[in-house]
Tab-separated table of C-alpha atoms in Angstrom:
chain	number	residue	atom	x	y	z
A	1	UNK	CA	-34.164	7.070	-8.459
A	2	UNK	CA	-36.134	4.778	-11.374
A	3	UNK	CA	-35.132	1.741	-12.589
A	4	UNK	CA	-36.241	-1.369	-14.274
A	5	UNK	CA	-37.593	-3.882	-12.005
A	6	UNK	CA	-36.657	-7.317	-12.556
A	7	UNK	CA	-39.692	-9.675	-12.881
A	8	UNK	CA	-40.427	-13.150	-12.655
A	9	UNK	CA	-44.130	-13.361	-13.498
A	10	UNK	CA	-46.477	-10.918	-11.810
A	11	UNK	CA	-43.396	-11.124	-8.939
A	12	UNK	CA	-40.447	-8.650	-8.859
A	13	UNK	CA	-37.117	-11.160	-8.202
A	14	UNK	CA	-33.768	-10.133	-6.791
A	15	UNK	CA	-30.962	-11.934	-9.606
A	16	UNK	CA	-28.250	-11.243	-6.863
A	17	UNK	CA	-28.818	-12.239	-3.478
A	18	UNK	CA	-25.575	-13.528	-0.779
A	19	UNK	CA	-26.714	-16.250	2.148
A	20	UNK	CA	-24.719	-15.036	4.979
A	21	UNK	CA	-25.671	-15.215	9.160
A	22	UNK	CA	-26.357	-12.015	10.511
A	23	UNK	CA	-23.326	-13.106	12.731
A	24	UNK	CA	-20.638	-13.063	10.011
A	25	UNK	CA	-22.678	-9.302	8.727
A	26	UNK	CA	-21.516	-8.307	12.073
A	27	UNK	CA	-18.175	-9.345	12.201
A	28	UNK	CA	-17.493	-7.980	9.006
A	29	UNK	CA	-18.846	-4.407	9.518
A	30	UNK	CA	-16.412	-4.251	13.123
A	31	UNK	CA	-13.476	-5.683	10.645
A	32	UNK	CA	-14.161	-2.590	8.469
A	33	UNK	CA	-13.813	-0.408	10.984
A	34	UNK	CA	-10.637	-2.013	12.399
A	35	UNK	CA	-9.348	-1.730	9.231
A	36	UNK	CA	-9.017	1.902	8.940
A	37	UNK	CA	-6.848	1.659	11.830
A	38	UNK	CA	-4.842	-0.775	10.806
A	39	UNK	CA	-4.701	0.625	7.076
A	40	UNK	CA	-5.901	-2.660	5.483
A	41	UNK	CA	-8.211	-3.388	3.138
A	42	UNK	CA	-11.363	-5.704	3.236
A	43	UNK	CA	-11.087	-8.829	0.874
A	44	UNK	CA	-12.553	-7.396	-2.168
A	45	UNK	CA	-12.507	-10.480	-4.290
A	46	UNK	CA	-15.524	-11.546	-2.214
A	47	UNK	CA	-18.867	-9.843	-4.392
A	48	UNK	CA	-20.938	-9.688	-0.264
A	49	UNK	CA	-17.938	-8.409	1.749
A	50	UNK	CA	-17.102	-5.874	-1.366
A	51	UNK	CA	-20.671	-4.426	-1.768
A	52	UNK	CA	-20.750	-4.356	2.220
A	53	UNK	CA	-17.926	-2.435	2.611
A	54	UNK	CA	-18.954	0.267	-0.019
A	55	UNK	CA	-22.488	0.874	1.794
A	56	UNK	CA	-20.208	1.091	5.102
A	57	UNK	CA	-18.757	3.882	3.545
A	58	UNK	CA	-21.501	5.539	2.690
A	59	UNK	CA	-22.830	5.403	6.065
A	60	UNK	CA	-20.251	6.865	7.844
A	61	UNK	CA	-21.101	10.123	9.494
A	62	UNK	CA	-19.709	12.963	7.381
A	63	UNK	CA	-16.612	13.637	9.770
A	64	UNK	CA	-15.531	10.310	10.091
A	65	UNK	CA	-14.419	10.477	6.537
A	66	UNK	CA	-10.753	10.592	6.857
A	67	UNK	CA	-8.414	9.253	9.070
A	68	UNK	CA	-4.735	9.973	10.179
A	69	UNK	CA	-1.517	7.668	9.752
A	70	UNK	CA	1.273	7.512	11.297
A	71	UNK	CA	4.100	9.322	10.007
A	72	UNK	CA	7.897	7.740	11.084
A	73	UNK	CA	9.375	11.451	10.704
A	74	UNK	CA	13.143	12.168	11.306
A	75	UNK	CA	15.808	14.931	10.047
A	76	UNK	CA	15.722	12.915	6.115
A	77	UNK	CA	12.101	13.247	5.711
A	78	UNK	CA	9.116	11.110	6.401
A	79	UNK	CA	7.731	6.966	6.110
A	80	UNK	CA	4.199	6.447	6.498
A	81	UNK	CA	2.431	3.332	5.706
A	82	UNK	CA	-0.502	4.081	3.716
A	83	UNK	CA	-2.158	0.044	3.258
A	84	UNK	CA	-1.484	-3.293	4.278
A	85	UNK	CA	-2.917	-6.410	3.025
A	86	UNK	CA	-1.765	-10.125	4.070
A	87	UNK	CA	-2.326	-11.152	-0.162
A	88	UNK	CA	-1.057	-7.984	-1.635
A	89	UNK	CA	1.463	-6.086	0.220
A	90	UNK	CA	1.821	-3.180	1.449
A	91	UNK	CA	2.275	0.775	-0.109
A	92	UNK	CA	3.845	2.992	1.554
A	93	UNK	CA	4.833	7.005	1.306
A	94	UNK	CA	8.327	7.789	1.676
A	95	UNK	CA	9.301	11.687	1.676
A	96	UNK	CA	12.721	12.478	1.092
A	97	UNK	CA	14.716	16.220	2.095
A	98	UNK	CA	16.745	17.171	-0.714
A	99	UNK	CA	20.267	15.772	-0.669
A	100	UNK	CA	19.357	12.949	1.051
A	101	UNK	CA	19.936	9.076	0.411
A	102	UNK	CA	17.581	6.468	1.667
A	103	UNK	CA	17.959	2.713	1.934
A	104	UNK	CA	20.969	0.982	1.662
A	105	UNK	CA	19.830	-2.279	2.378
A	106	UNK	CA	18.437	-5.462	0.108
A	107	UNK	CA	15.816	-8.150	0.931
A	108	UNK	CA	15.932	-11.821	0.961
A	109	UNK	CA	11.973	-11.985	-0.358
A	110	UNK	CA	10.754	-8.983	-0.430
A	111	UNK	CA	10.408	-7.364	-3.682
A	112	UNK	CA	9.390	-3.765	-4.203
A	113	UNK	CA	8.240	-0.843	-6.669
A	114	UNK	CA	9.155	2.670	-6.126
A	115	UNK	CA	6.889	5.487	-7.835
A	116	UNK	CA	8.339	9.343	-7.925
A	117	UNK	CA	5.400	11.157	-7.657
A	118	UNK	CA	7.191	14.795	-6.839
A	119	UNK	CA	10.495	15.764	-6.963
A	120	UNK	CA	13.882	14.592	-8.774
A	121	UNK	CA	15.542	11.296	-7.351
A	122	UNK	CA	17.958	8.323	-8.370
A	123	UNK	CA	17.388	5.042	-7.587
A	124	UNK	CA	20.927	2.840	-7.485
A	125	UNK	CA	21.234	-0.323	-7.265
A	126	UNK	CA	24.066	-3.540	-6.595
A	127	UNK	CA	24.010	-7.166	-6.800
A	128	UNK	CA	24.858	-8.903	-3.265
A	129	UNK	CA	28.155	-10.182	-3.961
A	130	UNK	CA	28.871	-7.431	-7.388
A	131	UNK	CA	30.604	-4.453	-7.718
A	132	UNK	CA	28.332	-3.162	-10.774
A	133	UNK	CA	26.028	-0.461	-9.760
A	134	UNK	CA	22.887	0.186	-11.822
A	135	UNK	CA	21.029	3.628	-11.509
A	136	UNK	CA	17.842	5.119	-12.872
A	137	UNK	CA	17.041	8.763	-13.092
A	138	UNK	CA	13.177	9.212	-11.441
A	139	UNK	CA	11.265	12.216	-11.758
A	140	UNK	CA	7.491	13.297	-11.037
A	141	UNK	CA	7.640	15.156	-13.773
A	142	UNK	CA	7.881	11.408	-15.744
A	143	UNK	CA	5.863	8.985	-13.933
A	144	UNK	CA	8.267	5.418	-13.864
A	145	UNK	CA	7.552	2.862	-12.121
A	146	UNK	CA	11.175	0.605	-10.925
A	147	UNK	CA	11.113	-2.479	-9.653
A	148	UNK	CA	13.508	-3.530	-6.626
A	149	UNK	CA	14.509	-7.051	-6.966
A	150	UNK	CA	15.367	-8.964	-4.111
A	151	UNK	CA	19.151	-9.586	-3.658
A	152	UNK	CA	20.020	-6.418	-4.562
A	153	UNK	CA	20.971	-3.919	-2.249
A	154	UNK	CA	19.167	-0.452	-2.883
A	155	UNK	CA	19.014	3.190	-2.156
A	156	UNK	CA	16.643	6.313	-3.412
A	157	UNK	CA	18.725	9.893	-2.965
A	158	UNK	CA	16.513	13.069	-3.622
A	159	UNK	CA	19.073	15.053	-6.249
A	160	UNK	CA	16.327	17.647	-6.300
A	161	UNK	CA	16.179	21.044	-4.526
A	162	UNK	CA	12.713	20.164	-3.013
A	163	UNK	CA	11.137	17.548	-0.993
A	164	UNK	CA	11.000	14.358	-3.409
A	165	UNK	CA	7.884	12.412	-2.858
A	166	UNK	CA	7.816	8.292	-3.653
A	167	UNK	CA	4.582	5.472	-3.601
A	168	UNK	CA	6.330	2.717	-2.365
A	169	UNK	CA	4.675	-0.790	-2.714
A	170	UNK	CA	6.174	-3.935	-0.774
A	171	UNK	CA	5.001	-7.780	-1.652
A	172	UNK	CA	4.961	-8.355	2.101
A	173	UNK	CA	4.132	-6.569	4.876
A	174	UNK	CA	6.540	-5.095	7.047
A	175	UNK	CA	7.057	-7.502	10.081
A	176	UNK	CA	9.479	-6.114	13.055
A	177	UNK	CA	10.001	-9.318	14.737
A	178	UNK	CA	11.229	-11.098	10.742
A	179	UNK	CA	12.092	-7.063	9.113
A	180	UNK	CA	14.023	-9.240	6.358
A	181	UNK	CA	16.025	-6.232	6.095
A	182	UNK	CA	19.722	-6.023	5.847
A	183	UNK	CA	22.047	-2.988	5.746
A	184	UNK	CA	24.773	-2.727	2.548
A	185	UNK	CA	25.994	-0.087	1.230
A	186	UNK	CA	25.354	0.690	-2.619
């Protein structure tokens, strides 16, 4: 591959260079690969650790490509988390068997987005403490993107005759010991 070099004088100069310990190199590549298991994602607002990570990748031995999650799988369908991040959430995968109604339950903090990707769904919604319920027709045939406020309890129901397929993106992560989860019916 050519390129320009940059010059300074008769001297070619680097314009971009990071002062970092070889230590914090190391503990940075082993977070990278612990991150694959836990399905996070390095900090990429940090230029060195960004750079890093995509000449990690390019490193990796062709096999070691992809990686599996784990699918929560039951008689309704499938929930796999897909990313976590402490700053940005977390997206999930939900797939839902036709006929079938998930949720049912609101947040106190959490806030959500739910994308139908494939498949026909409705997403309903009520006000803790209201009797009005709000619904919106998804499709993957029309990509929409709803947001789930918190407050209000929720469900998804696939009305379609196939599997209906959601991206599911949460503010927070999804603690078990504080699920801030709580069951109401629509």
């Amino acid at each position: 591959m050519k390129g320009t070099p940059n010059r300074d004088g008769e001297y070619c100069s680097v314009p971009i260079f990071y002062t970092v310990t070889l230590g914090e190199i190391v503990d940075l590549v082993y977070s990278f690969k612990a991150s694959r298991m836990e399905r996070g994602i390095p900090d990429m607002s940090d230029a060195f650790a960004s750079k890093l990570y995509s000449t990690y990748l390019g490193y990796l031995p062709r096999d070691q490509f992809s990686y599996p999650l784990k699918m929560n799988v039951d008689n309704r369908g499938s929930f796999t988390e897909f990313i976590r991040t402490p700053e940005r959430g977390q997206v999930s995968v939900n797939v839902s068997r036709p006929g079938v109604t998930k949720g049912n339950h609101w947040h106190h903090s959490k806030n959500e987005k739910f994308l139908v990707v494939k498949g026909k769904g409705v997403i309903r919604f009520r006000q803790v403490g209201s009797e009005e319920i709000i619904e919106y027709p998804v499709s993957g045939d029309t990509l929409t993107v709803v947001d789930i406020p918190t407050g209000y309890t929720h469900n998804i129901e696939n009305v379609g005759a196939s599997d209906m397929v959601t991206v599911m993106w949460a503010n927070e992560c999804f603690n078990p010991d504080k699920p801030d989860t709580y069951y109401l019916e629509v």
